[in-house]
Amino acid sequence: MGRQGPLIVAGVMIGIAGVIAAIGLVDSPTLFIPISLEAFLFLGVTALMIGRARAPSDRRFLWRVALLALALRAGAALLVYGPLDPAFFASDAYTYHVRGREVAEFLRLGGESRFAERLQAGYEWINGFFTLTLGENSFGPVVLNIFAGGWTALVAWAIGRQCFGEKVGRTAAVLVAIFPSLVLWSVLNIRDALATFLVATLMLIALRSYRRVHLPNLILFVLVALALSTLRDYMGVLMVAGLGLGYALGVRPGRLVSTLVMGTVLSLVVFFLLERFEVLTPEVIEDPFASATTLRAQLQQDFGGGLAGSAITTEIDTSTLGGALTYLPLGLIFFLFAPFPWAITSLLQAATLPETLFWYALFPFAVMGLRDTIRSEHADALLIVGVLAITVSSYALVEGSFGTAYRHRSQFLPLFFVFVAQGLVGWWRERMRRRYERNRKIAEAKAALFRRAPGR
């Protein structure tokens, strides 16, 4: 960046902070100062994260990615809270606001609270804290989500770099910074951006502890897993199960497929049993496999029972092990690729069409990256394979609508993007190699032709 680089970075960051702070002016001008202070505080956290990179070239790149991610999210926030309506994209944003008001009242006045004893109430407490400190119309959680989206890009760089190298890490970071749904969920008052950041962070800690476990990393892993569980209680369990499967894949390199299939099925059974005994979400019924049917029905009700055309299906029975396993391939297709461009039935689904086509174009590269992981000695990346196998399969069994599948899928996109980046880098490298070989052969043919020319 040259000598003026730090000044340019500082100026751009101040501009972004100002834009983010201006979000508070939409409803309450008095929020400008506290929101500005919050933004500058999180800018400091961003600087600390980037400062951990050793190479100056890495720090320069991470600053660019952070600026790009924050600028896109700040601009999107101005659109969503200006001419658009955040409820159009996620109606539960208002729900979290109301619950945060209840938590703030509990903290202010005491008494009883339905969130006091719930593990999965972390985001309600975050809203309650900002409501208590900044007031009723607080944009505090939104600013936190904006920065969480930017931090996720930095974590994706570290994951990709450790598994496959610098180019993969940089490509993954850029994809996380610019991908539309990751930008959108980062500017709404919902828990998805924080959950995505914690999933990626937990994955990074596990990767750094793969070769040798250090006590500070172990403590940090437990703390991040608990934080993730306060947002989605089942995610902590699924991540640990997925990491266990990833370790098993690493020690059984000759039996990857059988280990992956058997480990996934076993983990799903354990997951449903935990639901049955109410270790996880309390709204379950006695049969662990029937809970998948119940959860999917609840997700369908969240979208008006599919009245908006978003329901996946209401006729598939997953109340038995056989039914669940039979439905799993179809559920995976819905979870990974819905909403389908040829089945758009609502304005919201139509708005996702450009990103859906972009995701379809990227997915083959993810497959290529997974293939490279299985064929080569990328033992670290097998941890990500295990996590994706468990978490994606679990979600595939319970998703009830295109909307929830599209939204929940974003939690795992940074992990998918690591394999997408590996596929893209490998594809580009092979393309360059073929071009070089072609040019070399042409040059040799020309040289041979000219050598023969004088003898005619």
XYZ file of C-alpha atoms in Angstrom:
456
model
C 0.000 0.000 0.000
C 2.989 2.261 0.285
C 3.598 4.945 2.893
C 0.107 6.329 2.501
C -1.444 2.898 3.012
C -2.213 3.298 6.739
C -3.791 6.701 6.126
C -5.928 5.334 3.313
C -7.026 2.402 5.442
C -7.829 4.687 8.362
C -9.817 7.021 6.144
C -11.831 4.238 4.567
C -12.494 2.608 7.930
C -13.675 5.900 9.372
C -15.970 6.306 6.367
C -17.409 2.836 6.847
C -17.872 3.481 10.554
C -19.719 6.664 9.689
C -22.014 4.847 7.272
C -22.734 2.153 9.843
C -23.385 4.780 12.479
C -25.742 6.561 10.095
C -27.998 3.512 10.229
C -29.016 4.713 13.671
C -30.313 7.953 12.188
C -33.108 6.086 10.408
C -35.248 5.925 13.552
C -33.387 7.872 16.227
C -30.738 10.583 15.734
C -29.650 10.167 19.362
C -28.156 6.788 18.454
C -25.460 8.305 16.264
C -22.853 8.707 19.021
C -23.297 5.309 20.747
C -23.483 3.456 17.435
C -20.326 5.283 16.315
C -18.549 4.231 19.490
C -19.664 0.642 18.986
C -18.458 0.668 15.380
C -15.043 2.032 16.353
C -14.773 -0.560 19.122
C -15.377 -3.352 16.630
C -12.946 -1.730 14.202
C -10.370 -2.131 16.932
C -11.259 -5.821 17.265
C -10.850 -6.150 13.501
C -7.416 -4.540 13.684
C -6.379 -6.966 16.440
C -7.494 -9.953 14.373
C -5.613 -8.771 11.291
C -2.561 -7.929 13.374
C -2.153 -11.618 14.238
C -1.102 -12.310 10.645
C 2.696 -12.417 10.527
C 3.475 -11.488 6.929
C 2.945 -7.843 5.887
C 1.472 -9.039 2.570
C -1.124 -11.059 4.469
C -2.038 -8.102 6.636
C -2.455 -5.878 3.578
C -4.685 -8.461 1.931
C -6.798 -8.935 5.065
C -7.291 -5.188 5.385
C -8.593 -5.109 1.818
C -10.947 -8.009 2.467
C -12.180 -6.455 5.713
C -12.797 -3.135 3.987
C -14.636 -4.858 1.149
C -16.794 -6.927 3.503
C -17.674 -4.006 5.762
C -18.329 -1.624 2.872
C -20.720 -4.078 1.193
C -22.549 -4.684 4.455
C -22.746 -1.013 5.334
C -24.226 -0.255 1.916
C -26.680 -3.142 2.186
C -27.758 -1.913 5.631
C -28.568 1.524 4.256
C -30.742 -0.102 1.582
C -32.508 -2.508 3.925
C -33.297 0.137 6.537
C -33.945 2.859 4.009
C -36.134 2.165 0.950
C -36.584 -1.531 1.777
C -38.149 -3.334 4.736
C -36.078 -5.737 6.884
C -39.234 -7.737 7.667
C -39.416 -8.663 3.981
C -36.238 -10.699 4.347
C -36.644 -12.059 7.892
C -39.787 -11.518 9.915
C -38.150 -12.875 13.069
C -35.928 -9.783 13.240
C -38.852 -8.039 14.922
C -39.338 -11.067 17.173
C -35.783 -10.762 18.477
C -36.341 -7.066 19.037
C -39.418 -7.778 21.157
C -37.650 -10.515 23.091
C -34.725 -8.190 23.688
C -37.164 -5.685 25.164
C -38.406 -8.397 27.553
C -34.842 -9.240 28.603
C -34.079 -5.541 29.149
C -37.145 -5.247 31.376
C -35.991 -8.295 33.334
C -32.514 -6.806 33.791
C -33.965 -3.448 34.769
C -36.765 -4.530 37.090
C -35.998 -8.132 37.999
C -38.754 -10.678 38.503
C -39.267 -13.689 36.238
C -38.161 -14.161 32.642
C -38.830 -16.988 30.228
C -35.282 -16.518 28.918
C -33.506 -16.724 32.286
C -33.096 -20.511 32.282
C -32.928 -21.228 28.548
C -29.558 -22.119 27.075
C -30.674 -21.167 23.565
C -31.436 -17.564 24.414
C -28.088 -15.958 23.707
C -29.303 -13.676 20.949
C -32.253 -12.519 23.054
C -29.767 -11.484 25.757
C -27.648 -9.657 23.180
C -30.724 -7.707 22.099
C -31.636 -7.099 25.722
C -28.175 -5.713 26.483
C -28.266 -3.263 23.576
C -31.849 -2.258 24.356
C -30.883 -1.610 27.973
C -27.759 0.378 27.122
C -28.700 2.146 23.883
C -32.468 2.405 24.064
C -35.564 0.976 22.434
C -34.593 1.631 18.819
C -31.122 0.162 19.162
C -29.194 -0.874 16.060
C -26.509 -2.368 18.285
C -27.138 -5.999 17.234
C -27.113 -4.995 13.567
C -23.695 -3.350 13.898
C -22.420 -6.442 15.719
C -23.722 -8.655 12.894
C -22.110 -6.465 10.242
C -18.709 -6.894 11.833
C -19.325 -10.598 12.509
C -19.785 -11.002 8.758
C -16.459 -9.289 8.122
C -14.709 -11.347 10.797
C -16.016 -14.532 9.202
C -14.124 -13.639 6.014
C -10.914 -13.318 8.051
C -11.516 -16.700 9.695
C -12.227 -18.279 6.291
C -8.820 -17.031 5.128
C -7.134 -18.723 8.081
C -9.016 -22.002 7.526
C -8.300 -22.163 3.802
C -4.669 -21.191 4.316
C -4.079 -23.891 6.890
C -5.771 -26.621 4.860
C -4.636 -25.835 1.315
C -2.350 -22.826 1.215
C -2.326 -19.072 0.737
C -4.191 -18.845 -2.583
C -7.064 -20.977 -1.318
C -7.306 -18.936 1.861
C -7.482 -15.676 -0.056
C -10.077 -16.981 -2.493
C -12.266 -18.304 0.332
C -12.045 -14.991 2.173
C -13.168 -13.008 -0.875
C -16.103 -15.369 -1.473
C -17.272 -14.959 2.120
C -16.888 -11.190 1.885
C -19.005 -10.795 -1.255
C -21.533 -13.645 -1.255
C -25.007 -12.014 -1.288
C -26.811 -14.049 1.389
C -23.897 -13.733 3.800
C -24.032 -9.983 3.249
C -27.817 -9.881 3.725
C -27.982 -11.912 6.943
C -25.208 -9.706 8.333
C -27.375 -6.582 8.210
C -30.512 -7.967 9.860
C -31.296 -8.342 13.539
C -31.114 -12.145 13.440
C -28.656 -14.635 14.889
C -27.420 -16.145 11.618
C -24.342 -13.932 11.133
C -23.084 -14.608 14.649
C -23.820 -18.335 14.338
C -21.885 -18.476 11.063
C -18.924 -16.669 12.599
C -18.866 -19.011 15.611
C -19.137 -22.118 13.409
C -16.148 -20.945 11.369
C -14.206 -19.969 14.507
C -14.853 -23.343 16.137
C -13.640 -25.025 12.967
C -10.450 -22.957 12.953
C -9.683 -23.769 16.599
C -10.194 -27.476 15.899
C -7.868 -27.321 12.893
C -5.142 -25.612 14.893
C -5.489 -28.283 17.585
C -5.463 -31.196 15.150
C -1.764 -31.996 15.389
C -1.264 -31.010 18.996
C -3.763 -29.906 21.629
C -2.815 -26.864 23.701
C -4.693 -25.972 26.873
C -5.504 -22.371 25.773
C -6.985 -23.682 22.514
C -8.990 -26.289 24.410
C -10.411 -23.668 26.761
C -11.195 -21.379 23.826
C -12.883 -24.262 21.984
C -15.165 -24.942 24.966
C -16.053 -21.255 25.316
C -16.856 -20.831 21.619
C -18.893 -24.064 21.608
C -20.910 -22.801 24.579
C -21.434 -19.437 22.882
C -22.633 -21.218 19.743
C -24.979 -23.362 21.829
C -26.626 -20.246 23.242
C -27.599 -19.308 19.686
C -28.521 -22.807 18.471
C -28.208 -25.433 21.171
C -27.911 -28.351 18.739
C -25.077 -26.788 16.739
C -22.500 -27.309 19.460
C -23.362 -31.018 19.612
C -23.383 -31.359 15.821
C -20.013 -29.618 15.490
C -18.395 -31.878 18.089
C -19.888 -34.968 16.416
C -18.671 -33.760 13.030
C -15.163 -33.148 14.354
C -15.168 -36.647 15.837
C -16.090 -38.039 12.426
C -13.370 -35.908 10.824
C -10.758 -37.333 13.179
C -11.986 -40.854 12.336
C -11.604 -40.098 8.624
C -8.036 -38.962 9.259
C -7.008 -42.183 10.984
C -8.744 -44.434 8.429
C -7.517 -43.037 5.088
C -8.205 -46.311 3.267
C -11.840 -46.448 4.344
C -13.038 -42.900 3.887
C -16.396 -43.658 2.257
C -17.485 -46.380 4.692
C -16.325 -44.334 7.689
C -18.131 -41.255 6.396
C -21.432 -43.098 5.821
C -21.389 -45.088 9.045
C -20.246 -42.141 11.126
C -22.940 -39.859 9.699
C -25.743 -42.359 10.349
C -24.520 -43.051 13.886
C -24.253 -39.347 14.667
C -27.776 -38.691 13.394
C -29.139 -41.434 15.629
C -27.313 -39.978 18.644
C -28.574 -36.494 17.768
C -32.186 -37.607 17.716
C -31.731 -39.567 20.944
C -30.445 -36.413 22.617
C -33.601 -34.684 21.466
C -35.701 -37.530 22.809
C -34.275 -37.149 26.300
C -34.615 -33.361 26.041
C -30.880 -32.729 26.288
C -31.319 -30.377 23.350
C -34.327 -28.418 22.117
C -37.265 -29.060 24.487
C -39.984 -29.048 21.828
C -39.599 -32.723 20.936
C -41.788 -35.760 21.180
C -41.073 -39.243 22.423
C -39.882 -40.843 19.195
C -36.491 -39.392 18.183
C -37.039 -39.907 14.452
C -40.535 -38.501 14.574
C -38.955 -35.320 15.947
C -37.564 -34.685 12.474
C -41.091 -34.728 11.076
C -42.254 -32.408 13.857
C -39.410 -29.957 13.370
C -39.983 -29.865 9.634
C -43.682 -29.219 10.180
C -42.819 -26.371 12.557
C -40.513 -24.839 9.955
C -43.317 -25.055 7.411
C -45.658 -23.280 9.807
C -43.074 -20.545 10.233
C -43.611 -19.775 6.560
C -47.383 -19.877 6.692
C -47.627 -23.605 6.132
C -46.157 -23.151 2.698
C -48.858 -20.730 1.579
C -46.193 -18.565 -0.013
C -44.985 -21.515 -2.034
C -41.980 -22.143 0.159
C -42.912 -25.464 1.767
C -40.741 -28.354 0.594
C -43.138 -31.194 1.264
C -45.740 -32.275 3.784
C -46.115 -35.924 2.789
C -42.776 -37.526 3.689
C -42.642 -39.538 6.896
C -39.324 -39.519 8.749
C -40.668 -40.984 11.990
C -38.627 -44.176 11.504
C -34.951 -44.821 10.850
C -35.752 -46.275 7.433
C -37.935 -43.332 6.500
C -35.320 -40.828 7.633
C -32.560 -42.500 5.627
C -34.825 -42.801 2.588
C -35.672 -39.108 2.738
C -32.073 -37.998 3.390
C -30.887 -37.832 -0.276
C -33.928 -35.740 -1.236
C -33.481 -33.579 1.840
C -29.856 -32.958 0.907
C -30.879 -31.796 -2.562
C -33.431 -29.389 -1.099
C -31.064 -28.076 1.551
C -28.122 -27.546 -0.800
C -29.890 -26.205 -3.881
C -33.310 -24.749 -2.964
C -34.985 -22.545 -4.005
C -34.894 -23.939 -7.525
C -35.002 -21.386 -10.366
C -37.669 -23.356 -12.238
C -40.000 -23.466 -9.212
C -40.077 -19.824 -8.088
C -43.477 -18.921 -6.657
C -42.861 -15.755 -4.632
C -41.114 -12.400 -4.872
C -38.657 -13.338 -2.135
C -37.638 -16.496 -3.992
C -37.213 -14.455 -7.177
C -34.867 -12.115 -5.294
C -32.575 -15.063 -4.535
C -32.308 -16.156 -8.176
C -28.978 -14.416 -9.037
C -27.287 -15.853 -5.963
C -28.770 -19.296 -6.573
C -27.310 -19.367 -10.080
C -23.979 -18.149 -8.693
C -24.038 -20.946 -6.097
C -24.851 -23.520 -8.798
C -21.803 -22.338 -10.746
C -19.568 -22.606 -7.666
C -20.770 -25.984 -6.414
C -18.877 -28.087 -9.020
C -15.673 -26.495 -7.757
C -16.638 -27.535 -4.224
C -16.912 -31.106 -5.488
C -13.486 -30.756 -7.088
C -12.063 -29.479 -3.824
C -13.608 -32.382 -1.905
C -12.146 -34.777 -4.457
C -8.691 -33.275 -3.969
C -9.100 -33.624 -0.202
C -9.971 -37.305 -0.447
C -7.276 -38.125 -3.011
C -4.445 -36.137 -1.444
C -2.885 -35.931 1.984
C -5.028 -33.071 3.279
C -5.802 -34.631 6.658
C -6.728 -31.264 8.193
C -9.432 -30.685 5.606
C -11.032 -34.034 6.502
C -12.169 -32.369 9.728
C -14.243 -29.975 7.624
C -15.626 -32.915 5.625
C -16.769 -34.584 8.855
C -18.416 -31.417 10.154
C -20.237 -30.766 6.872
C -21.403 -34.396 6.663
C -23.004 -34.306 10.114
C -24.407 -30.781 10.141
C -25.737 -30.712 6.584
C -27.324 -34.165 6.921
C -29.024 -33.156 10.173
C -30.435 -29.987 8.656
C -31.518 -31.865 5.540
C -33.782 -34.073 7.668
C -35.635 -31.233 9.384
C -35.869 -28.399 6.847
C -39.477 -27.652 6.017
C -39.330 -24.838 3.469
C -37.151 -23.340 0.774
C -36.774 -20.190 2.867
C -35.336 -21.906 5.922
C -33.093 -24.131 3.790
C -31.715 -21.067 1.991
C -31.145 -19.234 5.249
C -29.697 -22.077 7.322
C -27.396 -23.108 4.475
C -25.514 -19.857 4.899
C -24.106 -21.070 8.244
C -21.963 -23.585 6.369
C -21.113 -21.594 3.250
C -17.720 -20.431 4.608
C -16.744 -24.091 5.071
C -18.018 -24.973 1.605
C -16.116 -22.011 0.187
C -12.832 -23.496 1.403
C -13.430 -26.441 -0.949
C -14.770 -24.135 -3.661
C -11.546 -22.135 -3.413
C -9.442 -25.294 -3.611
C -11.357 -26.392 -6.706
C -11.030 -22.961 -8.321
C -7.297 -22.710 -7.595
C -6.688 -26.236 -8.872
C -8.775 -25.628 -11.990
C -6.940 -22.375 -12.740
C -3.561 -23.976 -12.132
C -4.397 -26.825 -14.505
C -5.675 -24.364 -17.108
C -2.453 -22.370 -16.906
C -0.394 -25.550 -17.161
C -2.233 -26.637 -20.309
C -1.851 -23.186 -21.824
C 1.854 -23.248 -21.049
C 2.226 -26.716 -22.593
C 0.297 -25.632 -25.682
C 2.389 -22.492 -26.103
C 5.580 -24.483 -25.552
C 4.641 -26.996 -28.243
C 3.757 -24.192 -30.643
C 7.078 -22.500 -29.932
C 8.974 -25.770 -30.468
C 7.112 -26.403 -33.713
C 7.941 -22.907 -34.969
C 11.578 -23.313 -33.971
C 11.802 -26.675 -35.782
C 10.153 -25.186 -38.860
C 12.632 -22.308 -39.058
C 15.580 -24.651 -38.522
C 14.559 -26.690 -41.558
C 13.836 -23.686 -43.741
C 17.465 -22.895 -44.922
C 17.935 -26.456 -46.222
C 15.192 -26.295 -48.815
